[in-house]
Coordinates of N, CA and C in Angstrom, one line a residue:
M200 N 136.6 122.4 38.8 CA 136.1 123.4 39.1 C 135.4 123.2 40.3
S201 N 136.1 124.5 41.3 CA 134.8 124.3 42.1 C 133.7 125.7 42.1
P202 N 132.6 125.2 42.8 CA 131.2 126.2 42.5 C 131.8 127.8 42.2
L203 N 132.8 128.2 43.5 CA 132.8 129.3 43.7 C 133.4 130.4 42.3
R204 N 133.9 129.1 41.7 CA 135.0 130.1 40.5 C 133.8 129.8 39.5
L205 N 132.5 129.9 39.1 CA 131.9 130.3 38.6 C 131.0 130.8 39.3
L206 N 131.5 131.6 40.1 CA 130.6 133.2 40.6 C 131.5 133.8 40.5
L207 N 132.7 133.9 40.3 CA 133.8 134.9 40.1 C 133.8 136.4 39.6
P208 N 133.0 135.9 38.3 CA 133.1 136.9 37.4 C 131.9 138.1 37.9
A209 N 130.4 136.9 38.1 CA 129.5 138.3 38.8 C 130.4 139.2 40.1
L210 N 131.3 138.2 40.6 CA 131.4 139.0 42.2 C 131.8 140.0 42.1
F211 N 133.3 139.8 41.3 CA 134.5 140.6 41.2 C 133.7 142.1 40.3
A212 N 132.4 141.6 39.8 CA 131.8 143.2 38.9 C 130.5 143.7 39.6
L213 N 130.0 143.0 40.8 CA 129.5 143.6 41.9 C 130.5 144.6 43.0
A214 N 131.8 143.7 43.3 CA 133.0 144.9 44.1 C 133.0 145.9 43.5
I215 N 133.2 145.8 42.1 CA 133.5 147.1 41.4 C 132.6 147.5 41.5
V216 N 131.3 147.6 41.7 CA 130.8 148.4 41.7 C 131.0 148.9 43.0
A217 N 131.7 148.7 44.1 CA 131.3 149.0 44.9 C 132.6 149.5 45.3
A218 N 133.5 149.5 44.6 CA 135.3 150.1 44.4 C 135.4 150.9 43.2
P219 N 134.5 151.7 42.6 CA 134.7 152.6 41.5 C 136.0 153.0 41.0
S220 N 136.8 153.4 42.0 CA 138.0 154.0 41.7 C 139.0 152.5 41.3
A221 N 138.9 151.4 40.9 CA 139.5 150.7 40.2 C 139.0 150.2 38.5
A222 N 139.6 151.0 37.7 CA 139.2 150.7 36.7 C 139.4 149.8 36.0
S223 N 140.7 148.3 36.4 CA 140.3 147.1 35.8 C 141.1 145.9 36.9
A224 N 140.7 144.9 37.0 CA 141.2 143.4 37.3 C 142.9 144.4 37.9
Q225 N 143.6 144.5 36.9 CA 145.0 144.1 36.6 C 145.1 145.5 37.4
S226 N 144.4 146.3 37.6 CA 145.4 147.0 38.3 C 144.8 147.9 40.5
F227 N 144.3 146.1 40.3 CA 143.6 146.1 41.5 C 145.4 146.4 42.6
S228 N 145.0 147.1 43.5 CA 145.7 147.1 44.5 C 146.0 146.0 45.6
D229 N 146.7 145.7 46.7 CA 146.3 144.5 48.1 C 145.1 145.1 48.6
G230 N 145.1 145.8 49.1 CA 144.1 146.4 49.7 C 142.6 146.9 49.0
Q231 N 142.9 146.8 48.0 CA 141.8 146.1 47.2 C 141.1 145.3 46.9
R232 N 142.2 144.3 46.1 CA 141.5 142.5 46.1 C 140.9 142.1 47.3
G233 N 142.0 142.9 48.7 CA 141.5 142.0 50.1 C 139.8 142.8 50.3
E234 N 139.6 143.9 50.0 CA 138.1 144.6 49.6 C 137.6 143.5 49.0
I235 N 137.4 143.9 47.9 CA 137.6 142.5 47.1 C 136.5 140.7 47.8
E236 N 137.9 140.5 48.4 CA 137.6 139.5 48.7 C 136.5 139.4 50.4
T237 N 136.9 140.3 51.0 CA 136.2 140.4 52.0 C 134.7 140.7 51.4
I238 N 133.9 140.8 50.3 CA 132.9 141.1 49.2 C 132.0 140.1 48.6
I239 N 133.1 139.2 48.2 CA 133.2 138.1 48.1 C 133.0 136.8 49.2
K240 N 133.4 137.4 50.5 CA 132.9 136.4 51.4 C 131.9 136.9 52.1
S241 N 131.9 137.4 52.2 CA 130.5 138.4 53.2 C 128.8 138.2 51.8
Y242 N 128.8 138.1 50.9 CA 127.8 137.5 50.0 C 128.2 136.7 50.1
L243 N 129.0 135.4 49.8 CA 128.4 134.0 50.2 C 127.9 133.7 51.4
V244 N 128.5 134.1 53.0 CA 128.4 134.0 54.0 C 126.2 134.0 53.9
S245 N 125.9 135.2 53.0 CA 124.5 135.5 53.1 C 124.0 135.4 52.5
H246 N 124.3 134.1 51.6 CA 123.5 134.5 50.7 C 123.7 132.4 49.9
P247 N 124.7 131.7 51.2 CA 124.8 129.6 50.5 C 123.7 129.5 49.3
E248 N 122.8 130.1 49.5 CA 122.1 128.7 48.2 C 122.8 129.3 47.3
V249 N 123.9 130.5 46.7 CA 124.4 130.5 45.7 C 125.3 129.2 45.5
L250 N 126.0 129.2 46.0 CA 126.7 127.5 46.3 C 126.1 126.2 45.4
E251 N 125.3 126.6 45.7 CA 124.2 125.3 45.3 C 124.0 125.4 44.1
E252 N 123.0 126.3 43.6 CA 122.6 126.9 42.2 C 124.1 126.3 41.3
A253 N 125.0 127.5 41.8 CA 126.5 126.9 40.5 C 127.1 125.5 40.9
M254 N 126.4 124.5 41.9 CA 126.7 123.7 41.8 C 126.1 123.0 40.7
A255 N 124.5 122.9 41.3 CA 124.1 122.3 40.3 C 124.2 122.7 38.4
E256 N 124.6 123.6 37.9 CA 124.6 124.3 36.9 C 125.9 123.6 37.1
L257 N 127.1 123.6 37.4 CA 128.4 123.0 36.7 C 127.8 121.2 37.4
N258 N 126.9 120.4 37.7 CA 127.5 119.3 37.7 C 126.1 119.0 36.1
K259 N 125.1 120.0 36.0 CA 124.2 120.7 34.2 C 125.3 119.9 33.2
R260 N 125.9 121.2 33.1 CA 126.8 121.7 32.0 C 128.0 120.5 32.6
Q261 N 128.9 119.3 33.1 CA 129.8 118.4 32.7 C 128.9 117.3 32.8
A262 N 127.4 117.2 33.4 CA 126.6 116.0 32.8 C 126.6 116.3 31.1
A263 N 125.8 117.4 31.0 CA 125.3 117.3 29.1 C 127.1 117.1 28.5
A264 N 128.1 117.4 29.1 CA 129.2 117.8 27.9 C 129.9 115.8 28.4
E265 N 129.6 115.6 29.0 CA 130.0 113.3 29.2 C 129.0 113.3 28.1
D266 N 127.6 113.3 27.7 CA 126.9 112.5 27.6 C 127.1 113.1 26.0
E267 N 127.8 114.2 25.4 CA 128.7 114.5 24.0 C 129.5 113.8 23.6
K268 N 130.9 113.3 25.3 CA 131.7 113.0 24.8 C 131.0 111.0 24.4
H269 N 130.5 110.7 25.2 CA 130.1 109.7 24.6 C 129.3 109.3 23.7
Q270 N 128.2 109.8 23.4 CA 127.8 110.1 22.3 C 128.7 110.1 20.8
A271 N 129.8 110.6 21.1 CA 130.4 110.8 20.1 C 131.6 109.3 20.0
S272 N 132.2 109.2 20.7 CA 132.4 107.9 21.0 C 131.6 106.5 20.4
V273 N 130.5 106.9 20.8 CA 129.3 105.6 20.1 C 129.5 105.1 18.6
A274 N 129.8 106.9 18.1 CA 129.7 107.3 16.9 C 130.5 106.3 16.3
Q275 N 131.6 107.0 16.6 CA 133.4 106.4 16.2 C 133.8 104.6 15.8
N276 N 132.5 104.3 17.0 CA 132.8 103.1 17.1 C 131.7 101.9 17.2
S277 N 130.8 102.6 16.2 CA 129.6 102.0 16.6 C 129.9 100.3 16.0
N278 N 130.3 100.0 14.4 CA 130.7 99.3 14.1 C 131.1 97.9 15.2
A279 N 132.2 98.2 15.8 CA 132.5 97.7 16.8 C 131.6 97.0 17.5
I280 N 131.6 98.2 18.5 CA 130.5 97.4 19.6 C 129.2 97.1 19.2
F281 N 128.8 97.4 18.6 CA 127.0 96.3 17.6 C 127.2 95.5 17.3
N282 N 127.7 95.0 15.8 CA 127.8 94.4 15.3 C 129.7 93.7 14.6
S283 N 130.0 93.7 16.3 CA 131.4 92.6 16.2 C 131.4 91.3 15.8
P284 N 132.3 90.3 15.1 CA 131.7 89.1 14.8 C 132.1 88.2 15.8
R285 N 133.3 89.7 16.4 CA 133.3 88.8 18.1 C 132.3 89.0 19.1
N286 N 131.1 89.8 19.1 CA 130.2 89.8 19.8 C 129.1 88.6 19.8
V287 N 128.7 88.9 21.4 CA 127.5 87.6 21.5 C 126.6 87.6 21.8
T288 N 125.9 87.6 20.9 CA 125.1 87.7 20.5 C 123.1 87.4 20.7
L289 N 122.7 88.1 21.7 CA 121.1 87.4 21.7 C 119.7 87.8 21.7
G290 N 118.7 87.5 21.7 CA 117.7 88.1 22.0 C 117.7 88.3 20.1
N291 N 117.0 89.5 20.2 CA 116.7 90.1 18.7 C 117.3 90.2 18.0
K292 N 118.3 89.6 17.4 CA 119.0 90.0 16.8 C 119.1 90.8 15.6
N293 N 117.9 91.1 15.5 CA 117.2 92.4 14.3 C 116.5 93.6 15.2
G294 N 116.6 93.4 16.4 CA 115.9 94.5 17.2 C 115.8 95.6 17.0
D295 N 115.8 97.0 17.2 CA 115.2 97.6 16.9 C 116.0 99.6 18.1
V296 N 116.4 98.5 19.0 CA 117.5 98.8 20.5 C 118.5 97.5 21.0
T297 N 119.8 97.9 20.6 CA 121.1 97.0 21.7 C 121.0 97.4 22.4
F298 N 121.7 96.7 23.4 CA 121.7 96.8 24.8 C 122.7 95.7 25.2
V299 N 124.2 97.2 25.0 CA 125.2 95.9 25.2 C 125.6 96.3 27.0
E300 N 126.4 94.9 27.5 CA 126.9 95.4 27.9 C 128.2 94.5 28.5
F301 N 129.1 94.6 29.1 CA 130.2 95.2 29.3 C 130.2 94.3 31.5
F302 N 131.2 93.5 31.3 CA 130.5 92.6 32.4 C 131.8 92.0 32.7
D303 N 132.3 91.8 34.1 CA 133.1 91.0 34.7 C 132.4 89.5 35.1
Y304 N 133.6 88.2 35.3 CA 132.4 87.0 35.7 C 132.7 87.4 36.8
N305 N 133.5 87.9 37.8 CA 133.8 88.3 39.1 C 133.2 89.3 40.4
C306 N 132.2 89.6 39.4 CA 131.5 91.2 39.1 C 130.0 90.5 40.3
G307 N 130.4 91.6 41.8 CA 129.2 91.5 42.1 C 127.9 91.7 42.1
Y308 N 128.0 92.8 41.0 CA 126.9 93.7 40.6 C 126.4 93.5 39.2
C309 N 127.2 92.5 38.8 CA 126.9 91.8 36.8 C 126.0 90.8 37.4
K310 N 126.3 90.2 38.1 CA 125.8 89.5 38.8 C 124.2 89.5 39.4
R311 N 123.8 90.2 40.1 CA 122.5 91.2 40.8 C 122.2 91.3 38.6
A312 N 122.9 91.6 38.3 CA 122.4 93.1 37.3 C 122.2 91.9 35.7
M313 N 122.5 90.7 36.2 CA 122.7 89.7 34.9 C 120.7 89.0 35.1
S314 N 120.2 89.2 36.1 CA 119.1 89.1 36.3 C 117.7 89.7 35.6
D315 N 118.3 91.2 35.2 CA 117.9 92.5 34.6 C 118.2 92.2 33.2
M316 N 119.4 91.6 33.0 CA 119.3 91.6 31.4 C 118.3 90.1 30.6
L317 N 118.1 89.4 32.3 CA 117.0 88.4 31.2 C 115.7 88.4 31.9
D318 N 115.6 89.2 32.8 CA 113.3 90.4 32.5 C 114.4 90.8 31.0
L319 N 114.8 91.7 30.4 CA 115.0 92.3 29.8 C 114.5 91.8 28.2
M320 N 114.9 90.8 28.6 CA 114.9 89.6 27.4 C 113.9 89.0 27.0
K321 N 113.3 88.6 28.4 CA 112.1 88.0 27.9 C 110.8 89.2 28.1
S322 N 111.2 90.4 28.4 CA 109.5 91.7 28.3 C 109.7 92.5 27.1
D323 N 111.7 91.8 26.4 CA 111.1 92.9 25.7 C 111.8 92.5 24.4
P324 N 111.0 92.1 23.6 CA 110.9 91.3 22.2 C 111.8 92.0 20.3
K325 N 111.3 93.7 21.2 CA 112.4 93.6 20.5 C 113.6 94.8 20.1
L326 N 114.2 93.6 21.2 CA 115.8 94.0 21.8 C 116.4 93.4 21.1
K327 N 117.3 94.0 20.6 CA 118.9 92.9 20.8 C 119.8 93.1 22.2
V328 N 120.2 91.9 22.8 CA 121.5 91.6 23.8 C 122.3 91.5 23.1
V329 N 123.9 92.1 23.6 CA 125.3 92.3 22.9 C 125.2 91.8 24.2
L330 N 126.6 90.7 24.4 CA 127.7 90.6 25.6 C 129.4 91.3 25.7
K331 N 130.2 91.3 26.0 CA 131.1 91.8 26.0 C 131.8 91.3 27.3
E332 N 132.8 90.4 27.2 CA 133.4 90.2 27.9 C 134.5 91.7 28.7
F333 N 134.9 91.9 30.1 CA 135.2 92.9 30.6 C 136.1 92.5 31.9
P334 N 137.5 92.2 31.8 CA 137.4 91.6 32.8 C 138.9 92.1 33.6
V335 N 138.3 92.6 34.6 CA 138.9 94.0 34.6 C 139.5 94.0 36.1
L336 N 138.6 93.3 36.8 CA 138.4 92.9 38.1 C 140.5 91.6 39.2
S337 N 140.4 91.0 38.1 CA 141.5 89.9 39.2 C 142.0 88.7 38.1
E338 N 142.9 88.0 38.3 CA 143.8 87.0 37.2 C 142.8 85.6 36.6
G339 N 141.7 85.6 37.7 CA 140.3 84.9 38.1 C 139.9 84.9 36.3
S340 N 139.2 86.4 36.6 CA 138.4 87.1 35.7 C 138.9 87.2 34.4
V341 N 140.4 87.2 33.8 CA 140.9 87.4 32.6 C 140.9 85.9 32.3
E342 N 140.6 84.4 33.5 CA 141.0 83.0 33.1 C 139.3 82.9 32.6
A343 N 138.1 83.6 33.3 CA 136.8 83.3 33.3 C 136.8 83.8 31.6
A344 N 136.8 84.5 31.6 CA 136.9 85.1 29.9 C 137.3 84.7 29.0
R345 N 139.1 84.3 29.3 CA 139.2 83.2 27.7 C 138.0 81.8 27.9
V346 N 137.9 81.5 28.4 CA 136.5 80.3 28.7 C 135.4 80.6 27.8
A347 N 135.4 81.7 28.0 CA 133.7 82.8 27.9 C 134.2 82.6 26.5
V348 N 134.8 83.4 26.0 CA 135.5 83.1 24.0 C 135.5 82.4 23.8
A349 N 136.2 80.8 23.7 CA 136.2 80.1 23.5 C 134.7 79.6 23.3
V350 N 134.7 79.6 24.2 CA 132.3 79.2 24.6 C 131.6 79.6 23.2
R351 N 131.7 80.7 23.0 CA 131.6 81.7 21.8 C 132.2 80.8 20.7
M352 N 133.1 80.8 21.2 CA 133.6 80.4 19.3 C 133.1 79.0 18.4
Q353 N 132.3 77.9 19.8 CA 131.9 76.7 20.0 C 130.7 77.1 19.3
D354 N 130.1 78.0 20.4 CA 128.9 78.2 19.8 C 128.2 79.2 19.2
P355 N 128.0 80.0 17.9 CA 128.1 81.1 17.4 C 126.8 81.4 17.7
G356 N 126.2 80.8 17.6 CA 124.2 80.8 18.0 C 123.7 81.6 19.2
G357 N 125.1 80.8 20.5 CA 124.6 81.9 21.7 C 123.7 81.4 22.8
S358 N 122.9 80.5 22.2 CA 122.1 79.2 23.2 C 123.0 78.5 24.6
K359 N 123.6 77.8 24.0 CA 124.5 77.6 24.7 C 125.6 78.1 25.8
Y360 N 126.1 79.0 25.2 CA 126.5 80.3 25.8 C 126.3 81.6 26.9
L361 N 124.4 81.0 27.2 CA 123.7 81.9 27.7 C 123.7 81.0 29.3
D362 N 123.2 80.2 28.5 CA 123.1 79.0 29.7 C 124.8 78.8 30.3
F363 N 125.9 79.3 30.5 CA 127.6 79.1 30.8 C 127.0 80.0 31.3
H364 N 126.6 81.7 30.7 CA 126.6 83.0 31.3 C 126.1 82.6 32.9
Q365 N 125.4 82.2 32.8 CA 124.6 81.9 34.2 C 124.6 80.7 34.8
K366 N 125.1 80.0 34.4 CA 125.6 79.0 35.9 C 127.2 79.4 36.3
L367 N 127.9 80.0 35.5 CA 129.4 80.7 35.8 C 128.8 82.3 36.8
L368 N 128.3 83.6 36.2 CA 127.7 84.5 36.7 C 127.0 83.9 38.1
G369 N 125.9 83.4 37.9 CA 125.4 83.0 39.1 C 125.8 82.2 39.8
G370 N 126.5 81.2 39.6 CA 127.6 80.1 40.8 C 127.9 81.2 42.1
R371 N 128.1 80.7 43.5 CA 129.3 81.0 44.4 C 130.8 80.6 44.3
G372 N 131.9 81.6 44.3 CA 132.5 81.7 44.8 C 133.2 82.2 43.9
P373 N 134.6 82.6 43.8 CA 134.7 83.8 42.3 C 135.8 82.5 41.0
A374 N 134.8 83.4 40.2 CA 135.7 83.1 39.0 C 136.8 82.4 38.2
D375 N 137.0 81.8 38.2 CA 138.3 81.3 37.0 C 138.4 80.1 36.0
K376 N 139.3 79.6 36.0 CA 139.1 78.6 34.8 C 138.4 76.8 35.3
A377 N 139.1 77.2 36.8 CA 137.9 75.3 36.7 C 137.0 76.4 37.2
R378 N 136.6 77.0 37.3 CA 135.0 77.1 37.8 C 134.2 77.3 36.8
A379 N 135.4 78.0 35.2 CA 134.5 78.6 34.3 C 134.6 77.0 33.0
L380 N 135.6 76.4 33.2 CA 135.5 75.1 32.5 C 134.2 74.0 32.9
A381 N 134.1 73.9 34.3 CA 133.0 73.3 35.2 C 131.7 73.5 34.0
A382 N 131.3 74.4 34.6 CA 129.9 75.9 34.0 C 130.1 75.6 32.3
A383 N 131.1 75.3 31.3 CA 131.0 74.5 30.0 C 129.8 73.5 29.9
K384 N 131.4 72.7 30.5 CA 131.2 71.1 30.5 C 129.5 71.0 31.5
D385 N 128.8 71.3 31.8 CA 127.6 71.7 32.2 C 126.4 72.0 32.0
A386 N 127.0 73.1 30.6 CA 126.1 73.3 29.7 C 126.6 72.7 28.5
G387 N 126.9 71.7 28.7 CA 126.8 70.8 27.5 C 127.9 71.3 26.4
L388 N 128.8 72.0 26.3 CA 129.9 71.9 25.5 C 131.1 71.3 25.5
D389 N 131.5 71.1 24.5 CA 133.4 70.6 24.0 C 134.4 70.9 25.4
V390 N 134.6 70.5 26.4 CA 135.9 71.1 27.7 C 136.8 71.2 26.5
A391 N 137.0 70.1 25.2 CA 138.6 69.6 25.3 C 138.8 70.8 23.9
R392 N 138.3 71.2 23.4 CA 138.2 71.8 22.5 C 138.5 73.4 22.7
I393 N 137.8 73.8 24.3 CA 137.7 74.9 25.0 C 139.2 75.7 25.5
E394 N 139.8 74.6 25.9 CA 141.1 74.3 26.7 C 141.9 74.2 25.3
K395 N 141.4 74.1 24.4 CA 142.5 74.3 23.1 C 142.3 75.4 22.1
D396 N 140.6 76.0 22.3 CA 140.4 77.4 21.5 C 140.9 78.4 22.7
M397 N 141.6 78.1 23.8 CA 141.7 79.2 24.3 C 143.0 79.7 24.8
T398 N 144.1 79.6 23.8 CA 144.9 79.8 23.1 C 144.9 80.2 21.7
S399 N 144.5 80.4 21.1 CA 144.0 81.0 20.0 C 143.9 82.9 19.9
P400 N 144.8 82.8 18.9 CA 145.0 84.6 19.0 C 143.0 85.4 18.8
E401 N 142.2 84.5 17.8 CA 140.8 85.0 18.4 C 140.4 85.5 20.2
V402 N 140.9 84.6 21.3 CA 140.3 84.8 22.2 C 141.4 86.1 22.1
R403 N 142.8 86.2 22.3 CA 143.3 87.9 22.6 C 142.3 88.8 22.0
A404 N 142.6 88.5 21.0 CA 142.2 89.6 19.7 C 140.8 89.8 20.2
T405 N 139.5 89.2 20.9 CA 138.1 89.7 21.2 C 138.5 90.2 22.1
I406 N 139.3 90.3 24.0 CA 139.6 90.8 24.6 C 139.9 92.2 25.2
E407 N 141.1 91.8 23.7 CA 141.8 93.3 23.4 C 141.0 94.3 22.7
E408 N 140.4 93.5 21.9 CA 139.1 94.8 21.7 C 138.1 95.3 21.7
N409 N 137.7 94.6 23.5 CA 136.3 95.0 24.2 C 136.9 95.7 25.6
F410 N 138.9 96.2 25.9 CA 138.8 96.7 26.5 C 139.6 97.6 26.1
K411 N 139.8 97.6 25.0 CA 139.5 99.5 24.1 C 138.4 99.9 23.6
L412 N 137.5 99.6 24.0 CA 136.3 100.1 23.4 C 136.4 100.6 24.9
A413 N 136.0 100.3 26.3 CA 135.5 99.9 27.3 C 136.1 101.6 27.1
E414 N 137.4 101.5 27.0 CA 138.4 102.8 26.6 C 138.4 103.8 26.6
A415 N 137.5 103.9 25.0 CA 136.8 104.9 24.0 C 136.3 105.6 24.5
M416 N 135.8 105.0 25.3 CA 133.8 105.1 26.0 C 134.5 105.8 27.8
G417 N 135.3 105.6 28.4 CA 135.4 106.0 29.9 C 134.5 105.0 30.2
M418 N 135.0 103.8 30.1 CA 134.5 102.7 30.8 C 135.4 102.5 32.8
N419 N 135.3 102.8 33.3 CA 135.6 102.5 34.5 C 135.8 100.9 35.4
G420 N 134.7 100.2 34.9 CA 134.1 99.7 36.0 C 132.8 99.0 35.3
T421 N 132.2 98.1 36.1 CA 131.2 96.9 35.9 C 130.7 96.7 36.2
P422 N 128.6 96.3 36.5 CA 129.0 96.4 34.5 C 128.4 97.5 34.1
S423 N 129.1 97.9 33.3 CA 129.0 99.4 31.7 C 127.7 98.3 30.6
Y424 N 127.5 99.6 30.1 CA 126.4 99.2 28.9 C 126.5 100.4 27.9
V425 N 126.3 100.2 26.8 CA 126.6 101.3 25.7 C 124.4 100.7 25.0
I426 N 123.8 101.5 25.4 CA 122.2 101.3 24.8 C 121.8 102.3 23.5
G427 N 121.5 101.7 22.6 CA 122.0 103.1 21.6 C 122.7 103.8 21.6
K428 N 122.8 105.5 22.2 CA 123.8 106.6 21.5 C 123.9 106.2 23.4
Q429 N 123.9 105.9 24.1 CA 123.9 106.3 25.6 C 125.1 105.3 26.1
V430 N 126.3 105.8 26.6 CA 127.2 104.9 27.2 C 126.7 104.5 29.0
V431 N 126.6 103.1 29.4 CA 126.2 103.8 31.2 C 126.8 103.1 32.0
V432 N 127.5 103.6 32.9 CA 129.1 103.3 34.1 C 128.1 103.0 35.4
G433 N 127.5 101.3 35.4 CA 127.1 101.7 37.0 C 126.2 100.2 36.8
A434 N 126.2 99.3 37.6 CA 124.5 99.1 37.4 C 123.3 99.9 38.3
I435 N 122.4 100.3 37.7 CA 121.1 101.3 37.7 C 119.9 100.7 38.4
G436 N 119.8 99.3 37.6 CA 119.2 98.8 37.5 C 117.3 98.3 37.2
L437 N 117.3 97.6 36.9 CA 115.9 97.3 36.1 C 115.1 98.4 35.3
D438 N 114.9 99.6 36.2 CA 113.6 100.4 36.7 C 114.8 100.8 35.2
G439 N 116.0 101.7 35.5 CA 116.4 102.6 35.1 C 117.1 101.9 33.6
L440 N 117.3 100.7 33.4 CA 117.8 100.1 32.3 C 116.5 100.6 31.0
K441 N 115.0 100.3 32.0 CA 113.8 100.0 31.0 C 114.4 101.6 30.2
E442 N 114.7 103.2 31.4 CA 114.4 104.1 30.9 C 115.6 104.4 29.7
K443 N 116.8 103.9 30.0 CA 117.2 104.1 28.5 C 116.9 103.2 27.5
I444 N 116.4 102.7 27.7 CA 116.4 101.0 26.1 C 115.3 102.3 25.7
G445 N 114.0 103.2 26.4 CA 112.7 103.9 26.5 C 113.3 105.2 25.7
L446 N 114.2 105.4 26.0 CA 115.4 106.9 25.6 C 115.3 106.6 24.3
A447 N 116.4 105.3 23.7 CA 117.3 104.9 22.6 C 115.6 104.7 21.9
R448 N 115.0 104.4 22.2 CA 113.7 103.8 21.3 C 113.0 105.1 20.8
C449 N 112.5 106.0 22.1 CA 111.2 106.7 20.6 C 111.6 108.1 21.7
G450 N 112.9 108.2 22.2 CA 113.3 110.0 23.2 C 112.8 109.6 24.4
K451 N 111.3 109.0 24.5 CA 111.2 109.0 26.3 C 111.4 107.9 27.5
A452 N 111.2 107.6 28.5 CA 111.8 107.1 29.4 C 110.1 105.6 29.0
T453 N 109.4 105.7 28.3 CA 108.2 105.2 29.0 C 107.7 105.4 27.1
C454 N 107.3 104.6 26.4 CA 107.7 104.7 24.9 C 106.0 104.4 24.8

């Protein structure tokens, strides 16, 4: 909706004052409508700041509506988001705030966001971190995600998964099956078992679950996050993430 659409009721009221012979909007003649349009145009030219005010109000309302939609979606899917047995869970597993990241191994922003996640884990001992594979960029991303799920199946505690995750996401070049298996080998995992597990129903179910959750919350890119009740789409940097964690923890950017 354009900002002008928000202004029309007030501006038509103003125009009606200037054209008292018109009893209602339905009774306006073509000539009267032309006069009203002239009044509106003249008003906007004389007061262009009104458009800025209308746009600011529109953005505010849209953001509030989006926040409400996100919170409802998080509430409806909370168990799968925060406590799914298919999650990779790191940090403080009993933490007071859960930080969920949806990522793609071929996402350049995810590579940079990984250091933010690691910094948060080091600096915030009360933070629970959940990683969810969300391979949206390429077939190589899907292959890498399938290896990652097989790694999680082999390493439910997450220590080797984190090593694998850093090696693959932090490596150079596009991620695919070959690079993912090489990273798993470097992390000390059983590659033969991974190749076997990659064909299991659990791998498909995990990726499908993550895609369904992302769709339900309107996530259309990576990285995307759920932090408390908040949904965040896109890389917002370490300070932005800390602010979201603070809001989830105590209702303020800094607790």
